[in-house]
Backbone as a ProteinNet text record, in pm:
[ID]
protein_1_A
[PRIMARY]
DGYAAVLAADPAATAFWEASTATYRKVCTAWVTSAKQEATRDRRMSQLVECCAAGALVPPQRYGDAPRWLERAAAAAAAAR
[TERTIARY]
-2826.6	-2709.1	-2638.7	-2606.9	-2543.6	-2405.2	-2331.3	-2195.8	-2197.2	-2292	-2303.3	-2332.4	-2413.6	-2445.3	-2322.9	-2241.3	-2118.2	-2025.5	-2012.4	-1926.5	-1984.8	-2115.5	-2181	-2175.4	-2155.5	-2150.6	-2025.4	-1924.3	-1799.1	-1782.9	-1797.8	-1790.2	-1655.9	-1546.9	-1415.3	-1399.6	-1444.7	-1436.5	-1524.3	-1641.5	-1731.6	-1670.5	-1608	-1544.7	-1431.7	-1350.6	-1241.8	-1299.7	-1401.7	-1464.2	-1519.4	-1585.9	-1644.9	-1538.9	-1424.1	-1316.9	-1227.3	-1239.6	-1157.6	-1213.2	-1135.7	-1178.1	-1277.6	-1353.8	-1451.5	-1382.3	-1266.3	-1192.3	-1150.2	-1100.9	-1061.5	-1182.4	-1294.4	-1416	-1459.5	-1447.9	-1485.5	-1392.8	-1263.7	-1166.6	-1192.6	-1217.1	-1242.6	-1372.3	-1474.3	-1601.4	-1583.5	-1509.8	-1482.9	-1400.6	-1303.4	-1219.3	-1303.5	-1395.9	-1480	-1578.7	-1647.2	-1756.3	-1710.4	-1586.3	-1538.3	-1502.3	-1492.8	-1459.4	-1572.8	-1538.3	-1639.5	-1711.7	-1638.2	-1698.6	-1745.7	-1859.3	-1914	-1819	-1752.4	-1658.8	-1545.5	-1498.5	-1392.2	-1443.5	-1563.9	-1622.1	-1637.7	-1684.6	-1701	-1566.6	-1465.4	-1331.6	-1273.9	-1292	-1243	-1317.5	-1447.1	-1523.9	-1475.8	-1450.8	-1397.9	-1262.6	-1180.2	-1048.3	-1061.4	-1156.9	-1180.3	-1221.1	-1312.1	-1357.4	-1241.2	-1161	-1046.5	-946.9	-916.6	-821	-874.6	-1001	-1060.5	-1057.7	-1093.5	-1094.8	-954.6	-854.7	-716.1	-656.1	-728.8	-677	-574.1	-590.1	-493	-561.4	-481.7	-532.3	-548.2	-637.6	-650.9	-524.5	-486.3	-359.9	-335.6	-434.1	-403.1	-367	-394.4	-365	-239.7	-170.6	-49.7	73.9	93.5	212.8	248.8	372.7	415.5	400.1	388.5	372.1	227.7	210.8	75.9	4.2	-123.4	-197.2	-209.7	-225	-230.6	-353.6	-463.1	-585.8	-580.9	-485.6	-481.1	-466	-381.2	-360.2	-489	-560.7	-687.4	-791.6	-798.7	-896.1	-859.7	-730.1	-686.4	-718.5	-704.4	-737.8	-888	-968.8	-1114.4	-1150.5	-1082.6	-1107.7	-1066.1	-951.4	-904.7	-999.4	-1052.2	-1145.6	-1277.7	-1314.1	-1441.2	-1433.3	-1312.5	-1297.1	-1342.1
5379.4	5425.5	5305.4	5315.5	5205.9	5171.7	5273.9	5249	5174.9	5205.6	5134.9	4986.9	4957.6	4817.9	4744.1	4812.4	4750.6	4715.6	4805.5	4780.6	4670.1	4671.7	4572.8	4432.6	4421.5	4290.6	4211.3	4278.9	4212.6	4220.5	4108.7	4112.7	4161.7	4124	4167.7	4318.5	4369.7	4513.7	4589.7	4536.2	4599.7	4601.8	4493.3	4487.3	4590	4601.5	4700	4840.7	4867.1	4999.4	5040.2	4948	4978.3	4996.8	4932	4944.5	5065.7	5125.5	5242.7	5366.2	5472.8	5595.3	5672.9	5757.2	5840.1	5932.5	5981.6	6069.9	5995.8	5874.2	5794.9	5766.9	5732.2	5706.1	5831.4	5946.4	6072.5	6102.6	6083.6	6107.9	6014.2	5887.3	5790.3	5819.8	5859.3	5893.9	6012.6	6112.6	6229.3	6189.6	6100.5	6056	5987	5902.2	5829.9	5924.9	6004.6	6085.5	6213.6	6254.7	6377.9	6361	6238.9	6216.3	6267.7	6330.5	6389.4	6284.9	6184.7	6083.7	5964.2	5910.3	5794.3	5675.1	5658.6	5546.9	5557.6	5677.9	5698.2	5670.6	5717	5689.3	5539.2	5468.8	5323.1	5253.6	5299.6	5240.1	5265	5385.3	5416.9	5336.1	5317	5238.3	5094.4	5038.6	4902.2	4893.2	4994.5	4996.2	5009.2	5089.9	5105.3	4972.4	4900.5	4771.6	4671.8	4668.1	4576.4	4607.9	4735.1	4774.9	4742.8	4771.9	4743.1	4593	4512.8	4367.4	4313.8	4379.3	4336.6	4393.7	4482.4	4542.9	4649.8	4720.1	4822.4	4956.8	5063.1	5196.8	5215.7	5307.5	5341	5414.4	5406.6	5465	5611.1	5701.6	5839.6	5856.5	5757.7	5767.1	5689.9	5632.7	5554	5642.3	5718.7	5802.1	5812.2	5838.1	5851.5	5721.7	5734.7	5619.3	5569.9	5439.7	5381.8	5425.7	5457.8	5498.6	5383.5	5416.8	5314.8	5224.5	5276.7	5198.2	5095.9	5108.5	5022.1	4874.2	4845	4705.5	4643.7	4719.4	4672	4649.1	4740.1	4727.3	4612	4594.8	4482.6	4348.8	4341.9	4220.5	4192.6	4296.9	4279.5	4228.7	4278.1	4230.8	4084.5	4049.4	3911.3	3815.9	3859	3773.8	3755	3851.3	3842.6	3758.8	3724.2	3644.1	3502.9
2906.1	2833.4	2769.6	2642.7	2570.1	2620.8	2662.1	2710.1	2843.3	2927.3	3055.5	3031.8	2931.7	2900.5	2848.5	2770.3	2717.7	2834	2927.7	3043.6	3131.5	3151.6	3237.3	3178.7	3049.1	2984.1	3021.1	3072.3	3109.8	3261.4	3333.4	3480.1	3534	3469.1	3517.1	3499.7	3386.5	3361.5	3460.5	3488	3583.4	3723	3763.8	3896	3906.9	3802	3801.7	3809.2	3727.1	3721.1	3857.9	3923.8	4054.2	4162.3	4147.4	4246.4	4220.2	4103.5	4071.6	4141.5	4141.3	4209	4123.2	4187.7	4116.2	4016	4051.4	3961.6	3836	3850.3	3733.8	3645.5	3706	3627.9	3552	3615.7	3550.8	3433	3451	3344.2	3226.2	3255.3	3149.5	3075.8	3149.1	3087	2993.5	3037.3	2952.8	2831	2848.9	2737.8	2630.6	2671.6	2575	2508.5	2586.1	2531.3	2461.8	2480.4	2417.6	2270.5	2224.7	2083.6	1995.7	1885.4	1798.3	1714.3	1669.2	1582.3	1664.7	1624.3	1694.7	1687.2	1573.9	1558.4	1660	1685.2	1783.5	1924.2	1954.8	2087	2108.2	2005.2	2016.1	2035.1	1961.8	1974.4	2113.9	2164.5	2299	2404.4	2385.5	2482.4	2483.7	2365	2357.4	2426.9	2405.5	2468.4	2620.3	2665.7	2808.7	2871.2	2807.6	2860.6	2863.6	2756.2	2751.5	2863	2881.6	2985.3	3124	3146.6	3277.7	3305.8	3206.9	3225.6	3252.4	3193.6	3213.2	3341.7	3408.9	3531.6	3505.4	3392.4	3353.5	3333.7	3338.2	3311.1	3160.9	3121.7	2980.4	2937.3	2809.5	2764.5	2803.7	2796.5	2835.2	2982.9	3065.4	3208.7	3249.3	3152.4	3182.4	3178.1	3282.8	3294	3441.6	3468.5	3607.5	3684.7	3813.9	3901.6	3896	3908.4	3909.6	4037	4027	4147.1	4246.8	4372.6	4477.6	4465.2	4414.3	4404.7	4291.5	4198.8	4081.2	4117.8	4213.8	4254.3	4310.3	4391.2	4447.9	4337.6	4242.2	4133.4	4040.3	4014.9	3930.8	3997.3	4127.7	4201.2	4192.2	4196.8	4183.9	4045.5	3943.6	3807	3792	3849.7	3840.6	3913	4024.6	4101	4027.3	3944.9	3872.7	3745.4	3704.7	3581.7	3601.1
[MASK]
+++++++++++++++++++++++++++++++++++++++++++++++++++++++++++++++++++++++++++++++++

């Protein structure tokens, strides 16, 4: 899968992704792949990798209180840099 390779190319993003919850990964996967145009899917994937590498949630998930697992995943991303 091309998107998996894009994510795997960034160690910090990969560390964040692996430390995140299965539900978050499912939501993000649906967010990227639900776009109708390939350009939008590519842009969302780039944004997902950037957010993961920075230890942040993707924009559609930034509401309410931050999830408890976010701090642990952000620490994993920082350690992988």
